[in-house]
Amino acid sequence: MPAAAEHLEHGLSPHVSPQLQPAGSLLAAIQRLSTAGTVLYVAAHPDDENSRLLAWLAGERGLRAVYLSLTRGDGGQNLVGTEQDELLGVLRTHELLAARQIDGAEQRFTRARDLGYTKATAEALKIWGKDAVLSDVVRQFRQVRPDVVITRFTPRPPNHGHHTASAELAALAFAAAGDTKQFPGVLTPWQPARLLHNVTLFNRKLEDVKAPYKLDVGGYSPLHGRDWGEVAAASRSQHKSQGFGVATARGPLPEFFEHLAGTKPQTADPFSGIEFRWQRFAGGAPIDAAAAELVQSFDPRAPQKSLAGLAKLRGLLEQLPADNPYRDAKLRDLDQLLVACAGLWLEARTDAAELVPGQNYTVKATALLGLPAAVTLRGVRLVGAAETPEQTLALDLPQHASQTQVLQVLVPAQAAPTTPYWLRHAPEGGLHVLNKPEDLHLPVAQAPLRAVFTLSVAGVAVQVERAVQTHWTDPVRGERSRAVEVAPPFALSPDRPVALVPQGQPVTLQWTLTSALPRPTAEPLRVDFQAPAGWKCTPDHAIVPAGLRGEPTTLTVQVTAPSGPASQGVLQAKATWQGQSWSLRQDTLEYDHIPQLTVRRPAEVRLQSAALALGKRRIGYIPGPGDKVAEALQSVGYAVTLLPEARLATDDLRGFDAIVVGVRALNAQPKLAAHLQKLYAWVERGGRLIVQYHTNSRIGPLTVPLGPFPLEIGRERVTDETAPMHWQDPADPLLTAPNRLTDADMQGWVQERGLYFAQTWDAHYRTPLQLQDPGEALQSGALLVAPHGKGTYIYTGLAFFRQLPAGVPGAWRLFANLLGP
């Protein structure tokens, strides 16, 4: 099936507009009807998949290729925006879907959360719960029902613990999926035929690879007009938040494999000995013959001539037993092909982007027949968050003339607001919490409102769904669209999810109030702010006059922490109107490479008090990608000035007590390197420069002098956020002013201690801090300090970019000390 149409039908990407396909894509889709085989590729994160193998399997071999990523990548960093944690997981989920739309594969997940780098399989499985995540992998084996399973990684260290865990779980699931005694309540057992390992070529020469099985996944596809290496590069380049844009590779693309379990390949082809034609099933030979005839007779100038053959093939598929693993999926693909070969455009539009429960909306469902074909529109109805009875029709569609049906829909009062299904509930430990296990059968939920078109195409009864969308015109990018969403009438979105509140110093919070109602409010709206016991919020409520609609309204409050020991709490906001209350925030993700998305969660801010003394306050900040440290510093009272490259080039820097370089700033903005000597000269005159972690690798070498004296960044890190931190001198000024730190300040850190520590350094640097993961040697490169002239230079791999936005008191107090007394 054409990639976009297939994903839409299966609910894999509900935001894709229906498309008519060029003749080459239609023929490729028809060719795929002749195969009955599935390959499941298993790894740990977005970007772990082998895009070129997936593209070749789906496009050249015509197989159903599925990538199972254990996590959604929510524990990584972000090169294109400021989303972190859950929001980053949403972004990376849709980057995977964008990649799958290009390479033609499908996407699946488990409930496992990406909680950052781990160094051992046992640690990852302990965090997730081995039995729980294994049950999810078994579920995907039984739901996808692959013939061949391929692992990206091996269980052998050293490697990311998530990577090795993915290999171990794949092997365990391969043994368990077909066993009726294991996971008896999880779908119907299914035994894949073969388990393979895809040997990585990373950091290896071809002549050093000794794997016995090999494929060439390169080659040019005349139907797609591209080499498979081009398709793979375009797919992989969708992982933009990770900076994984890649160059195109053309020509031979060797892939190597090892056999792990199940039947052995009979030749060097790792798939040899497995039948992927319909003849593998009783009654399948006529399907092979009919599919071959369709391919041979396809006319690219008149694809509607294939409709009779498609109808015949559909009848043969319907005769297969209902439990055939390919029957239903191929019938769905075939129905989409019937529509596509008729040149039939189907869409459903409404003017509103957000549908409010209890409100009425108009949806226009349109059919436009592009080719001379016998197509009858039998009915249209809406399903999903709101449903309408089918409009019974008997409308023979004329060619090249739009036919539009108008549907009125009332959104039920109990309709749930749209948000990613894995974020509807707070997570528990290392797992997302779902409404039902079957949610995992799709990577994202189907569009909340869909139009079902009932059709007769070449005498075949067909039902096709299209997401109800809203459209608008951007003056630069042209027409744009998105699937409509169900939204509360009002949303209250804070400017940050966590606020550190220094004791004795009120902190200002801003809330953005928005309305999704189709008409202006006819009476005032009340917003209440509920502070935890002992805390004070001023004001504690606000009255918003009638007439609210469209444009956001900003509400400002000040929060004061109680005196005494540090405390935590949650500030909640609630909007009340016409006797009903709502308490949801919304965050919008908008990038060119994914659909516009909204994430809705409880309208609250987690509060954390701390005894925080600020020393020098005039801070210059050179931002890095995905960096929220500058905003965090400003929120507690520092006077922060952003120093992008253009300003850094002209500012004399005299107005700053300290300058902070954001994470990976030099990696992401090479032009900054031209100003390093200026910064070092400023330090020499008495300034204080703090450089947060940067990366240095074979793929992205750091070639500039990161400090005034030689130092080299490595890949060392400490992933245990509870790892002891050993200070060389308790009287070190970094521990005493303006905050006197204790062991308690080293507690409560999140996800990790630090990453990308220095691995070598000049004698000018001192290393006041040592730390280690359990069972490993002490590391000294997390914090380097060097006097330079009258000033001080500091490099730190400590993960302040996570700790400060998360409101970790000890990390805040330490960073304040780094900034200077």
Short mmCIF file of N, CA, C and O in Angstrom, two decimals, residues 369 446 460 463 499 653 718:
data_model
loop_
_atom_site.label_atom_id
_atom_site.label_comp_id
_atom_site.label_asym_id
_atom_site.label_seq_id
_atom_site.Cartn_x
_atom_site.Cartn_y
_atom_site.Cartn_z
N LEU A 369 -13.96 12.14 -7.69
CA LEU A 369 -13.49 11.04 -8.51
C LEU A 369 -12.63 11.58 -9.65
O LEU A 369 -13.09 12.38 -10.46
N GLN A 446 -5.80 6.71 17.18
CA GLN A 446 -6.41 7.20 15.96
C GLN A 446 -6.92 8.62 16.16
O GLN A 446 -7.13 9.07 17.29
N VAL A 460 -17.43 -3.59 -5.57
CA VAL A 460 -16.95 -4.09 -4.28
C VAL A 460 -17.35 -3.09 -3.19
O VAL A 460 -17.11 -1.88 -3.32
N GLN A 463 -15.24 0.30 2.86
CA GLN A 463 -15.35 1.37 3.85
C GLN A 463 -13.95 1.95 4.10
O GLN A 463 -13.00 1.21 4.34
N ALA A 499 8.79 24.85 39.73
CA ALA A 499 9.32 26.14 40.16
C ALA A 499 10.12 25.95 41.44
O ALA A 499 9.60 25.42 42.44
N LEU A 653 31.23 42.64 26.95
CA LEU A 653 31.10 41.70 28.08
C LEU A 653 31.39 42.33 29.44
O LEU A 653 31.41 41.61 30.45
N VAL A 718 28.30 9.36 34.71
CA VAL A 718 27.79 8.64 35.88
C VAL A 718 26.29 8.67 35.78
O VAL A 718 25.66 9.74 35.87
#
